[in-house]
Coordinates of C-alpha atoms in Angstrom, one line a residue:
M1 CA 2.6 25.9 2.7
C2 CA 1.9 22.2 2.7
F3 CA -0.4 21.9 5.7
K4 CA -3.9 23.2 5.8
N5 CA -5.3 21.5 8.9
L6 CA -2.3 20.9 11.2
P7 CA -1.2 23.9 13.4
I8 CA 2.2 24.2 11.6
E9 CA 3.6 27.3 9.9
F10 CA 6.8 28.1 8.1
D11 CA 9.2 31.0 8.3
A12 CA 10.9 32.7 5.4
Q13 CA 13.6 30.0 5.2
G14 CA 11.0 27.2 5.2
N15 CA 11.5 26.0 8.7
A16 CA 8.5 24.5 10.4
T17 CA 7.2 25.6 13.8
L18 CA 4.0 25.3 15.7
K19 CA 1.7 28.3 15.3
R20 CA 2.2 30.9 18.0
N21 CA -0.2 31.8 20.7
V22 CA -2.2 28.6 20.5
A23 CA -2.6 27.1 23.9
D24 CA -3.3 23.5 22.8
P25 CA -2.4 23.4 19.1
Y26 CA -3.3 19.8 18.4
H27 CA -6.5 19.8 20.4
Y28 CA -9.6 18.7 18.5
V29 CA -13.3 18.1 19.2
E30 CA -14.5 14.8 18.0
T31 CA -17.3 14.9 15.4
P32 CA -20.1 12.6 16.6
A33 CA -20.5 9.6 14.3
P34 CA -23.8 9.5 12.4
T35 CA -26.3 7.0 13.7
P36 CA -26.0 3.8 11.6
I37 CA -29.1 3.0 9.5
E38 CA -29.6 -0.3 11.3
D39 CA -29.7 1.6 14.6
D40 CA -32.3 4.0 13.4
P41 CA -35.5 1.9 13.1
E42 CA -37.6 4.8 11.7
R43 CA -35.2 5.6 9.0
M44 CA -34.9 1.9 8.1
R45 CA -38.7 1.6 8.0
Q46 CA -39.0 4.6 5.6
L47 CA -36.3 3.2 3.4
V48 CA -37.9 -0.2 3.2
E49 CA -41.3 1.4 2.5
R50 CA -39.8 3.4 -0.3
N51 CA -38.6 0.2 -1.9
G52 CA -37.8 -3.4 -1.0
G53 CA -34.2 -3.2 -2.1
V54 CA -32.7 -1.8 1.0
R55 CA -30.7 -4.5 2.8
R56 CA -27.5 -5.2 4.7
V57 CA -24.8 -7.0 2.7
D58 CA -21.6 -8.0 4.4
F59 CA -18.4 -9.4 2.8
D60 CA -16.1 -11.6 4.9
P61 CA -13.4 -12.3 3.9
V62 CA -12.9 -9.7 1.2
T63 CA -9.4 -10.5 0.2
R64 CA -8.1 -13.6 -1.6
V65 CA -5.0 -13.7 0.6
A66 CA -4.7 -13.2 4.4
G67 CA -8.4 -12.9 4.8
A68 CA -8.6 -10.7 8.0
L69 CA -10.7 -8.0 6.3
A70 CA -14.5 -7.8 6.5
F71 CA -16.6 -5.1 5.0
H72 CA -20.1 -4.0 6.1
T73 CA -22.5 -2.3 3.7
V74 CA -26.2 -1.2 3.6
V75 CA -27.2 -1.0 -0.1
D76 CA -30.3 0.2 -2.0
L77 CA -30.6 -2.4 -4.8
D78 CA -33.5 -0.6 -6.4
Q79 CA -31.6 2.7 -6.7
R80 CA -28.3 0.8 -7.2
E81 CA -26.3 2.8 -4.6
V82 CA -24.4 2.1 -1.4
L83 CA -25.9 3.8 1.7
E84 CA -23.5 2.8 4.4
T85 CA -20.0 1.4 4.7
A86 CA -17.7 0.1 7.4
S87 CA -14.2 -1.4 6.9
M88 CA -13.2 -4.0 9.6
A89 CA -9.8 -5.3 10.2
T90 CA -10.7 -8.4 12.2
L91 CA -7.3 -9.4 13.8
F92 CA -4.9 -7.8 16.3
R93 CA -1.4 -7.8 14.9
G94 CA 0.6 -7.5 18.2
Y95 CA 4.1 -7.1 16.8
E96 CA 4.5 -3.7 18.4
V97 CA 3.9 -5.3 21.8
I98 CA 6.1 -8.3 21.0
L99 CA 9.1 -6.1 20.1
K100 CA 9.3 -4.2 23.4
G101 CA 12.4 -5.0 25.4
R102 CA 14.2 -6.8 22.6
D103 CA 17.5 -6.2 20.9
P104 CA 16.8 -3.8 18.1
R105 CA 18.5 -6.1 15.6
D106 CA 15.7 -8.6 16.3
A107 CA 13.2 -6.2 14.9
I108 CA 14.5 -6.9 11.3
F109 CA 13.6 -10.6 11.6
I110 CA 10.5 -10.4 13.8
S111 CA 8.8 -7.5 12.0
S112 CA 9.3 -9.4 8.7
R113 CA 6.7 -11.9 10.0
A114 CA 4.1 -9.2 10.0
C115 CA 3.3 -10.2 6.5
G116 CA 3.7 -13.5 4.7
V117 CA 3.4 -11.9 1.3
C118 CA 5.9 -9.0 1.5
G119 CA 8.1 -9.8 4.5
G120 CA 11.2 -8.5 2.7
V121 CA 10.0 -4.9 2.8
H122 CA 9.5 -5.0 6.5
A123 CA 13.0 -6.4 7.0
T124 CA 14.5 -3.5 5.0
C125 CA 12.3 -0.9 6.6
S126 CA 13.3 -2.1 10.0
A127 CA 17.0 -2.1 9.0
L128 CA 16.6 1.6 8.0
A129 CA 15.1 2.5 11.4
V130 CA 17.9 0.7 13.2
E131 CA 20.6 2.3 11.0
M132 CA 19.3 5.7 11.9
A133 CA 19.3 4.9 15.6
F134 CA 22.8 3.3 15.4
D135 CA 24.1 6.3 13.2
I136 CA 25.5 4.0 10.5
S137 CA 25.0 3.7 6.8
P138 CA 25.7 0.9 4.3
P139 CA 28.4 1.1 1.7
P140 CA 27.1 1.7 -1.9
M141 CA 27.1 -2.0 -2.8
G142 CA 25.0 -2.8 0.3
V143 CA 22.4 -0.2 -0.8
V144 CA 22.4 -1.5 -4.3
A145 CA 21.8 -5.0 -3.0
R146 CA 18.8 -3.9 -1.0
N147 CA 17.5 -2.0 -4.0
L148 CA 17.7 -5.2 -6.0
L149 CA 15.9 -7.1 -3.3
L150 CA 13.1 -4.5 -3.4
S151 CA 12.8 -4.5 -7.1
V152 CA 12.5 -8.2 -7.6
E153 CA 10.1 -8.4 -4.6
Y154 CA 7.8 -6.0 -6.5
L155 CA 8.3 -8.1 -9.7
Y156 CA 6.8 -10.9 -7.6
D157 CA 4.1 -8.8 -5.9
N158 CA 2.6 -7.0 -8.9
P159 CA 1.7 -10.2 -10.8
I160 CA 0.1 -11.5 -7.6
H161 CA -2.3 -8.6 -7.5
L162 CA -3.1 -8.4 -11.2
G163 CA -3.4 -12.1 -11.9
L164 CA -4.4 -13.8 -8.6
L165 CA -6.1 -11.2 -6.4
A166 CA -7.8 -8.5 -8.6
G167 CA -7.7 -10.3 -11.9
P168 CA -10.4 -13.0 -11.1
D169 CA -13.0 -10.2 -10.7
F170 CA -12.7 -9.7 -14.5
S171 CA -12.6 -13.4 -15.4
E172 CA -15.1 -15.3 -17.5
P173 CA -16.9 -16.9 -14.4
A174 CA -17.2 -13.5 -12.6
V175 CA -18.4 -11.6 -15.7
R176 CA -20.8 -14.3 -16.9
E177 CA -22.5 -14.5 -13.5
T178 CA -22.8 -10.9 -12.7
N179 CA -23.1 -9.2 -16.2
P180 CA -24.0 -11.8 -18.9
E181 CA -24.6 -9.0 -21.4
I182 CA -21.0 -7.9 -21.0
W183 CA -19.8 -11.4 -21.6
E184 CA -21.8 -11.6 -24.8
R185 CA -20.3 -8.4 -26.0
A186 CA -16.8 -9.6 -25.1
E187 CA -17.3 -12.7 -27.4
R188 CA -17.7 -10.4 -30.4
T189 CA -15.2 -7.7 -29.5
R190 CA -11.7 -7.9 -30.8
A191 CA -8.9 -7.0 -28.4
P192 CA -6.9 -3.9 -29.5
G193 CA -3.7 -5.2 -27.9
R194 CA -3.7 -8.7 -29.4
A195 CA -0.3 -8.1 -31.1
L196 CA 1.2 -7.9 -27.6
H197 CA -0.8 -10.3 -25.5
G198 CA -2.0 -12.7 -28.2
Y199 CA -5.8 -12.7 -27.5
E200 CA -8.0 -12.1 -30.5
F201 CA -11.2 -11.5 -28.6
M202 CA -11.9 -10.0 -25.2
S203 CA -13.8 -13.1 -24.1
Q204 CA -10.6 -15.2 -24.6
L205 CA -8.7 -12.9 -22.4
M206 CA -11.3 -13.1 -19.7
T207 CA -11.4 -16.9 -19.9
D208 CA -7.6 -17.0 -19.2
L209 CA -8.1 -14.9 -16.1
T210 CA -10.1 -17.7 -14.5
P211 CA -8.6 -18.8 -11.2
L212 CA -6.5 -22.1 -11.2
T213 CA -7.2 -22.9 -14.9
G214 CA -6.7 -19.7 -16.9
K215 CA -3.4 -19.3 -18.7
I216 CA -2.9 -15.7 -17.5
Y217 CA -3.6 -16.8 -13.9
L218 CA -1.1 -19.6 -14.3
E219 CA 1.5 -17.5 -16.0
C220 CA 1.3 -15.0 -13.1
L221 CA 2.0 -17.8 -10.7
H222 CA 5.0 -18.8 -12.7
M223 CA 6.4 -15.3 -12.9
T224 CA 6.2 -14.9 -9.2
R225 CA 8.5 -17.9 -9.0
V226 CA 10.9 -16.3 -11.4
A227 CA 11.1 -13.2 -9.2
R228 CA 11.5 -15.2 -6.0
E229 CA 14.4 -17.1 -7.5
A230 CA 16.1 -13.8 -8.1
Y231 CA 15.4 -12.6 -4.6
V232 CA 16.9 -15.6 -2.8
L233 CA 20.2 -15.2 -4.6
I234 CA 20.8 -12.2 -2.3
G235 CA 18.1 -12.6 0.4
G236 CA 18.8 -16.2 1.2
K237 CA 15.1 -17.0 1.5
Y238 CA 11.7 -15.5 0.9
P239 CA 9.4 -14.1 2.2
H240 CA 11.5 -13.6 5.4
P241 CA 15.1 -12.8 4.2
Q242 CA 18.0 -13.7 6.5
T243 CA 20.6 -11.4 5.0
V244 CA 19.2 -7.9 5.6
V245 CA 21.2 -6.4 8.6
P246 CA 21.9 -3.0 9.9
G247 CA 24.5 -1.4 7.7
G248 CA 23.7 -3.5 4.5
V249 CA 23.4 -7.2 3.8
S250 CA 25.3 -10.1 5.3
T251 CA 26.2 -11.9 2.1
T252 CA 28.6 -11.6 -0.8
I253 CA 27.7 -11.0 -4.4
D254 CA 29.8 -11.9 -7.4
T255 CA 29.3 -11.5 -11.2
S256 CA 27.7 -14.9 -11.5
D257 CA 25.0 -13.9 -8.9
L258 CA 24.3 -10.7 -10.9
N259 CA 24.1 -12.8 -14.1
E260 CA 21.5 -15.1 -12.5
I261 CA 19.4 -12.1 -11.4
M262 CA 19.8 -10.4 -14.8
M263 CA 18.5 -13.6 -16.6
R264 CA 15.3 -13.4 -14.6
V265 CA 14.8 -9.6 -14.6
V266 CA 15.0 -9.3 -18.4
R267 CA 12.1 -11.8 -18.7
F268 CA 9.9 -9.1 -17.2
F269 CA 10.6 -6.7 -20.1
D270 CA 8.3 -8.7 -22.4
Y271 CA 6.0 -9.9 -19.6
G272 CA 5.4 -6.4 -18.4
R273 CA 4.4 -5.2 -21.9
K274 CA 2.0 -8.1 -22.2
V275 CA 0.4 -7.5 -18.8
M276 CA 0.1 -3.8 -19.5
A277 CA -1.7 -4.5 -22.8
I278 CA -4.1 -7.0 -21.1
W279 CA -5.2 -4.4 -18.5
N280 CA -5.4 -1.5 -21.0
D281 CA -7.8 -3.7 -23.1
L282 CA -9.8 -4.8 -20.1
I283 CA -10.3 -1.3 -18.7
D284 CA -11.0 0.4 -22.0
F285 CA -13.5 -2.4 -22.9
F286 CA -15.5 -1.9 -19.6
Y287 CA -15.4 1.9 -20.1
E288 CA -16.8 1.5 -23.6
V289 CA -19.5 -0.9 -22.4
N290 CA -20.6 1.5 -19.7
P291 CA -18.9 4.8 -18.9
K292 CA -20.2 4.5 -15.3
Y293 CA -17.4 1.9 -14.6
R294 CA -15.1 5.0 -14.3
D295 CA -17.0 5.7 -11.1
V296 CA -16.4 2.4 -9.4
G297 CA -14.1 3.0 -6.4
T298 CA -13.7 6.7 -6.9
R299 CA -12.4 9.0 -4.3
P300 CA -10.2 12.2 -4.2
A301 CA -6.7 11.6 -5.4
N302 CA -5.2 12.0 -1.9
M303 CA -2.1 9.9 -1.7
I304 CA 1.1 9.5 0.4
E305 CA 4.4 7.9 -0.7
P306 CA 7.5 7.9 1.4
G307 CA 9.8 6.9 -1.5
Q308 CA 12.2 4.1 -1.8
W309 CA 15.2 2.7 -3.7
D310 CA 18.0 4.8 -2.2
D311 CA 20.8 6.4 -4.2
P312 CA 23.8 4.5 -3.0
F313 CA 26.0 7.6 -3.0
A314 CA 23.4 9.9 -1.3
Y315 CA 21.9 7.8 1.5
D316 CA 23.5 8.3 4.9
A317 CA 20.6 7.1 7.2
R318 CA 20.5 10.4 9.1
F319 CA 17.2 12.0 9.8
K320 CA 18.5 15.6 9.5
S321 CA 19.5 14.9 5.9
A322 CA 16.5 12.9 5.0
D323 CA 15.0 15.5 2.7
D324 CA 18.2 15.4 0.6
W325 CA 18.7 11.7 0.3
G326 CA 14.9 11.1 0.1
R327 CA 14.5 13.3 -3.0
Q328 CA 17.3 11.4 -4.7
R329 CA 15.6 8.0 -4.5
W330 CA 14.5 6.2 -7.7
A331 CA 11.0 6.7 -6.2
P332 CA 11.1 10.1 -4.4
P333 CA 8.7 10.8 -1.5
G334 CA 5.5 12.8 -2.2
V335 CA 2.2 13.8 -0.7
I336 CA -0.6 14.3 -3.3
V337 CA -3.7 16.2 -2.3
D338 CA -6.6 16.4 -4.8
G339 CA -4.2 15.2 -7.5
E340 CA -1.5 17.7 -6.9
L341 CA 1.9 17.2 -5.4
V342 CA 2.1 19.3 -2.2
T343 CA 5.5 18.2 -0.8
T344 CA 8.5 16.0 -1.5
S345 CA 10.0 16.5 1.9
L346 CA 10.4 13.4 4.1
H347 CA 10.5 15.7 7.1
M348 CA 7.1 17.2 6.3
L349 CA 5.7 13.8 5.2
N350 CA 6.7 12.4 8.6
A351 CA 5.6 15.5 10.6
G352 CA 2.1 15.4 9.1
V353 CA 1.3 11.8 10.2
E354 CA -1.1 11.1 13.1
E355 CA -3.0 8.0 14.2
F356 CA -6.4 8.0 15.8
V357 CA -8.2 5.3 17.6
E358 CA -11.7 6.6 18.4
H359 CA -13.3 3.9 16.2
S360 CA -10.6 1.3 16.8
F361 CA -10.2 -1.4 19.4
Y362 CA -7.4 0.5 21.3
E363 CA -7.0 2.7 24.3
E364 CA -6.1 6.4 23.7
W365 CA -2.5 6.9 24.8
T366 CA -2.3 10.7 25.2
G367 CA -3.0 11.4 28.9
N368 CA -6.7 11.2 29.7
G369 CA -8.0 11.7 26.2
H370 CA -7.7 14.5 23.7
G371 CA -5.0 17.1 23.8
N372 CA -1.3 17.1 24.5
D373 CA -1.2 17.1 28.3
Y374 CA 1.6 14.5 28.0
Y375 CA 3.7 13.3 25.1
K376 CA 7.3 12.4 24.8
F377 CA 8.4 14.1 21.6
P378 CA 7.0 17.5 20.7
T379 CA 9.6 17.7 17.9
D380 CA 11.5 15.3 15.6
P381 CA 15.3 15.1 15.6
A382 CA 15.4 18.0 13.1
G383 CA 13.3 20.2 15.3
N384 CA 10.0 19.9 13.3
P385 CA 6.8 19.8 15.4
L386 CA 5.2 16.5 16.1
S387 CA 1.6 15.8 17.1
P388 CA 0.9 13.8 20.3
Y389 CA -0.8 11.4 17.9
H390 CA 2.4 10.8 15.9
P391 CA 3.8 7.3 15.8
W392 CA 6.9 8.3 17.8
N393 CA 4.5 9.4 20.5
K394 CA 2.1 6.5 20.2
E395 CA 1.8 3.4 22.4
T396 CA -0.2 0.4 21.3
I397 CA -2.8 -0.4 24.0
P398 CA -5.2 -3.1 22.7
K399 CA -8.8 -3.0 24.1
P400 CA -11.0 -5.8 22.6
Q401 CA -14.7 -5.1 22.8
G402 CA -17.9 -5.5 21.0
T403 CA -18.4 -4.1 17.5
S404 CA -20.4 -0.9 17.2
W405 CA -20.7 0.9 13.9
K406 CA -21.2 4.2 15.8
E407 CA -18.2 3.6 18.1
K408 CA -15.4 1.0 17.8
Y409 CA -15.5 -1.5 15.0
S410 CA -11.9 -2.3 13.7
W411 CA -8.4 -3.3 14.8
S412 CA -7.0 -0.9 12.2
T413 CA -6.2 2.6 13.5
A414 CA -7.1 5.7 11.5
P415 CA -3.8 7.2 10.1
R416 CA -4.1 10.6 8.6
W417 CA -1.8 13.1 7.0
D418 CA -2.7 16.7 7.7
R419 CA -5.9 15.1 9.0
L420 CA -6.8 13.8 5.6
A421 CA -7.5 10.2 4.7
M422 CA -4.8 9.1 2.3
E423 CA -4.4 6.1 0.1
T424 CA -1.1 4.6 -1.1
G425 CA 0.1 2.0 -3.5
A426 CA 2.3 1.3 -6.4
Y427 CA 0.4 4.0 -8.2
S428 CA 1.2 6.7 -5.5
R429 CA 4.9 5.9 -6.3
I430 CA 4.6 6.7 -10.1
W431 CA 2.2 9.6 -9.6
A432 CA 4.6 11.4 -7.2
L433 CA 7.5 10.7 -9.6
A434 CA 5.5 11.8 -12.6
Q435 CA 4.7 15.2 -11.0
S436 CA 8.0 15.8 -9.4
G437 CA 9.7 15.8 -12.8
D438 CA 13.5 15.7 -13.1
K439 CA 14.2 18.2 -10.3
D440 CA 16.4 16.7 -7.5
W441 CA 15.7 13.2 -8.8
R442 CA 18.7 10.9 -9.2
G443 CA 17.5 10.0 -12.7
S444 CA 17.3 6.7 -14.6
N445 CA 18.5 5.5 -18.0
Y446 CA 15.0 4.1 -18.7
I447 CA 12.5 6.3 -16.8
H448 CA 11.4 9.8 -17.6
P449 CA 8.9 11.8 -15.6
T450 CA 7.2 14.6 -17.6
G451 CA 5.0 16.3 -15.0
H452 CA 1.8 14.7 -16.2
S453 CA 3.0 11.2 -17.1
L454 CA 5.8 8.6 -16.7
Q455 CA 7.6 7.3 -19.7
I456 CA 9.4 4.0 -19.6
H457 CA 11.7 2.8 -22.4
L458 CA 13.4 -0.5 -21.7
P459 CA 15.9 -2.4 -23.8
K460 CA 14.4 -4.7 -26.5
A461 CA 13.7 -8.3 -25.6
E462 CA 11.5 -10.3 -28.0
L463 CA 8.7 -7.8 -28.2
P464 CA 9.3 -4.3 -29.7
N465 CA 10.8 -1.8 -27.3
D466 CA 8.2 0.9 -27.9
L467 CA 8.0 3.8 -25.5
I468 CA 5.5 2.9 -22.7
E469 CA 3.8 5.9 -21.1
W470 CA 1.5 6.0 -18.0
H471 CA -0.7 9.1 -17.9
I472 CA -2.1 10.6 -14.7
P473 CA -5.9 9.9 -15.1
E474 CA -8.6 12.5 -15.0
T475 CA -10.9 10.2 -12.8
W476 CA -9.3 8.2 -10.0
G477 CA -11.0 4.9 -9.3
A478 CA -10.7 1.2 -9.1
F479 CA -10.0 0.5 -12.8
E480 CA -7.2 3.1 -12.9
R481 CA -5.6 1.7 -9.8
N482 CA -5.2 -1.6 -11.7
R483 CA -4.0 0.1 -14.9
A484 CA -1.3 1.9 -13.0
R485 CA -0.3 -1.3 -11.2
A486 CA 0.2 -3.0 -14.6
H487 CA 2.5 -0.3 -15.7
C488 CA 4.5 -0.7 -12.5
I489 CA 5.9 -4.1 -13.6
L490 CA 7.9 -2.3 -16.3
Y491 CA 8.8 0.6 -13.9
N492 CA 10.2 -1.9 -11.4
A493 CA 12.0 -3.9 -14.1
A494 CA 13.7 -0.6 -15.2
I495 CA 14.9 0.2 -11.7
A496 CA 16.1 -3.4 -11.2
Y497 CA 18.1 -3.1 -14.5
D498 CA 19.5 0.3 -13.4
N499 CA 20.8 -1.2 -10.1
L500 CA 22.2 -4.3 -11.9
L501 CA 24.3 -2.1 -14.1
L502 CA 25.4 -0.2 -11.0
A503 CA 26.3 -3.4 -9.2
Y504 CA 28.4 -4.7 -12.1
D505 CA 30.3 -1.3 -12.1
L506 CA 30.9 -1.4 -8.4
L507 CA 32.2 -5.0 -8.5
R508 CA 34.5 -4.0 -11.4
K509 CA 36.0 -1.0 -9.6
G510 CA 36.3 -2.8 -6.2
G511 CA 37.4 -0.9 -3.1
P512 CA 35.4 0.2 -0.1
D513 CA 32.3 1.0 -2.3
A514 CA 32.0 -2.7 -3.2
K515 CA 31.8 -3.8 0.4
M516 CA 28.4 -5.3 1.5
S517 CA 28.0 -3.9 5.0
T518 CA 29.4 -1.5 7.6
P519 CA 30.6 -2.7 11.1
Y520 CA 28.8 -1.3 14.1
K521 CA 28.3 -1.5 17.8
V522 CA 24.9 -1.4 19.5
P523 CA 24.6 2.0 21.3
K524 CA 23.5 1.9 25.0
D525 CA 22.2 5.5 25.2
F526 CA 18.7 6.7 24.1
R527 CA 18.3 6.7 20.3
M528 CA 15.4 7.2 17.8
G529 CA 15.1 6.0 14.3
V530 CA 12.6 5.7 11.5
G531 CA 12.5 3.5 8.4
L532 CA 10.7 5.4 5.6
W533 CA 10.3 2.8 2.9
G534 CA 7.4 1.1 1.1
A535 CA 5.7 -2.1 0.2
G536 CA 4.0 -3.5 -2.8
R537 CA 0.8 -1.8 -1.6
G538 CA 2.5 1.5 -0.8
Y539 CA 3.6 3.4 2.3
L540 CA 5.5 1.6 5.1
T541 CA 7.2 3.1 8.1
H542 CA 8.8 1.7 11.3
H543 CA 9.3 4.1 14.1
L544 CA 11.8 3.0 16.8
E545 CA 12.8 4.2 20.2
M546 CA 15.6 2.4 22.1
D547 CA 17.5 2.8 25.3
K548 CA 20.1 0.7 27.2
G549 CA 20.5 -1.4 24.0
V550 CA 16.9 -2.6 23.9
I551 CA 13.7 -1.4 22.2
E552 CA 11.5 0.9 24.3
N553 CA 8.8 1.5 21.7
Y554 CA 8.2 0.3 18.1
Q555 CA 5.4 1.4 15.8
I556 CA 4.6 -0.1 12.4
L557 CA 2.4 1.7 10.0
T558 CA 1.5 -0.3 6.9
P559 CA -0.3 0.5 3.6
S560 CA -3.5 -1.5 4.5
T561 CA -3.7 0.4 7.8
W562 CA -4.0 3.6 5.9
M563 CA -6.6 2.3 3.5
A564 CA -8.6 -0.1 5.7
S565 CA -8.9 2.6 8.4
P566 CA -12.2 3.3 10.1
R567 CA -13.7 6.7 10.4
D568 CA -11.4 9.3 12.1
P569 CA -12.5 11.6 14.9
F570 CA -13.4 14.3 12.4
G571 CA -16.1 12.1 10.8
N572 CA -14.1 11.3 7.6
P573 CA -14.3 7.7 6.3
G574 CA -11.3 5.6 5.5
P575 CA -10.3 5.1 1.8
Y576 CA -12.0 1.7 1.4
E577 CA -15.2 3.1 3.0
E578 CA -15.1 6.3 0.9
A579 CA -14.5 4.4 -2.4
V580 CA -17.3 1.9 -1.8
A581 CA -19.7 4.6 -0.9
A582 CA -19.1 6.2 -4.3
T583 CA -19.5 3.0 -6.3
P584 CA -22.5 2.5 -8.5
L585 CA -23.9 -1.0 -8.5
L586 CA -23.7 -2.0 -12.2
E587 CA -24.1 -5.8 -12.0
N588 CA -27.1 -7.4 -13.5
Y589 CA -29.6 -9.0 -11.0
E590 CA -33.2 -9.7 -11.4
K591 CA -34.0 -10.1 -7.7
P592 CA -32.1 -9.0 -4.5
E593 CA -31.1 -12.6 -3.7
D594 CA -29.0 -12.7 -6.9
F595 CA -26.8 -9.7 -5.8
K596 CA -23.1 -10.7 -5.6
G597 CA -21.6 -7.3 -4.9
I598 CA -19.0 -7.6 -7.7
D599 CA -18.6 -3.8 -8.1
I600 CA -18.0 -3.4 -4.3
L601 CA -15.4 -6.1 -4.4
R602 CA -13.7 -4.6 -7.4
A603 CA -13.5 -1.3 -5.6
I604 CA -11.9 -2.7 -2.5
R605 CA -9.6 -5.2 -4.2
S606 CA -8.3 -2.5 -6.5
F607 CA -6.4 -1.2 -3.4
D608 CA -4.8 -4.6 -3.1
P609 CA -5.7 -5.1 0.5
C610 CA -3.4 -7.4 2.4
M611 CA -4.3 -8.1 6.0
P612 CA -2.0 -10.3 8.2
C613 CA -2.6 -14.0 7.8
T614 CA -1.4 -14.8 11.4
T615 CA -1.4 -12.8 14.6
H616 CA 0.5 -13.6 17.7
I617 CA -0.6 -12.2 21.1
H618 CA 2.2 -12.4 23.7
T619 CA 1.4 -12.9 27.4
D620 CA 3.7 -13.6 30.3
D621 CA 3.3 -17.3 30.2
R622 CA 2.3 -18.3 26.7
T623 CA 2.0 -17.2 23.1
I624 CA -1.4 -17.5 21.4
S625 CA -1.5 -18.0 17.7
R626 CA -4.5 -17.7 15.4
E627 CA -4.2 -18.6 11.7
I628 CA -6.5 -17.6 8.9
I629 CA -6.4 -19.9 5.9
T630 CA -8.3 -18.8 2.8
C631 CA -8.8 -20.5 -0.6
A632 CA -7.0 -18.9 -3.5
C633 CA -10.4 -18.2 -5.0
G634 CA -11.3 -15.9 -2.1
S635 CA -14.7 -15.0 -0.8
E636 CA -17.6 -17.3 -1.7
G637 CA -19.8 -14.2 -1.9
P638 CA -21.6 -11.7 0.4
H639 CA -23.6 -12.5 3.5
E640 CA -27.0 -11.0 3.6
H641 CA -29.0 -10.0 6.7

């Protein structure tokens, strides 16, 4: 049994059905939202009387890229705790509206524009949805080519997070200003990993994390270029590739292309070891200085991962066989609840997803409110039950209005799996693989899951090829998210290397398996499809419905939608909100005006939030574009009220 909250049961053969004799199985009663502190004058008066440290502190923007995320808090600076949180996605995306009525092949190129950081994953996810609807699948070489695109996109994406987005929160300027006592200790603490990363003292390491001037920061920028150079050899351009098509890729690859990609991938063998050593030293140093840093950004280890990197000989794009080809991916699917893997079934992962809009700037789409008085698809193509709040049943109906912490306050919906708030990321990928072990997994020459850890052993470059091992942590919080992300550079390099060797072998053998794509015709009857893929920040799905050769409905569910979500109708906060609420305020401030909120920012940024940098709202007679431009240094600090 993998569901505790949804009305789904299983027979002796493991087939899922709705529970019997339940008149309205998906009905729920909304839990009233608590009255915000600011809307309760008496409570606020009592808090202020107790101490003068209670105040509202808002952060806008939070991210250092695509700044459409704001975060509201009420903090008690005397007790050093967070009293209230609210995560606000501040822009309407609109792509689901734009795609209606278009040729489904256009979705690959239009949905890619949903993100200027990781557009390649949207293109591939869209291609998977279209392939399922068209009932076609790529030849093995087409699958390998897309696997290579994903691998090198992650080799670009992980350094961005570690060096440019989260890294500056641990740099000399940030630490000096918020915790000068930690900086003083860093100046006299030798770095355990100095043989790998070259920094004798922790202070030197922190100095080189400084934005725009630090060597670590600049090297991260350089390595993103190396990965992008590898990507465009197949993708044509980045971030919005032009060669991803239904049935494979619309380009050719020869040995010289693979050699060029190989030259760049192997550079990440040493770079990944170096980055891993940097983050191990940083995290362990902060834990030693103050064990309470383990509590920054903590929340239950509830995660969702759809899996990615298809086995080129198993993937057939059909939904009915998704459980089989999904489990044979290099990163298999998985849902983790309280740190334990509860399912590796793509069918159950998909069936468990719902989206709610009680606290979002959207209209409800299921009849006149709660319940399932009308919805299109009570089951998926394999016969598994679907909620009226499932993406295949969802319609995007924007409803702009004023912000109210008790009612609607975000453009993000509230996705839930089994009505639980889930987070997702590069770490959900390796956690699910570590716990799934070798069973059903396609295997790798360089990656070994043990049940409690993930071992990576890459070929020797300049640095020693010691066994690298990531262990599932006992406490799940902000610092461990960053540690896991650092290990993912080597994980992604290993998968890229596996696929390069496969590509060489397919080219050598030739024949149908070495073709790049499959011919197809656009069907004119009603079809459904879903792309179950992932992005640098985790879970990504595209749900497609088409008829008469055009898109009827298209729904995109992104990693940051899961994690930036507002409260759900059951009263549960989204992952950002939950993690910040649990965060102790450990920075050093003499008076409230000096408070910077560095621990809150470390908590949110550990999820690698990436909100869209441009939104387009289509009307009958014009297109409105709003652009958000943010400095690479990010937020100038909190805004107090």
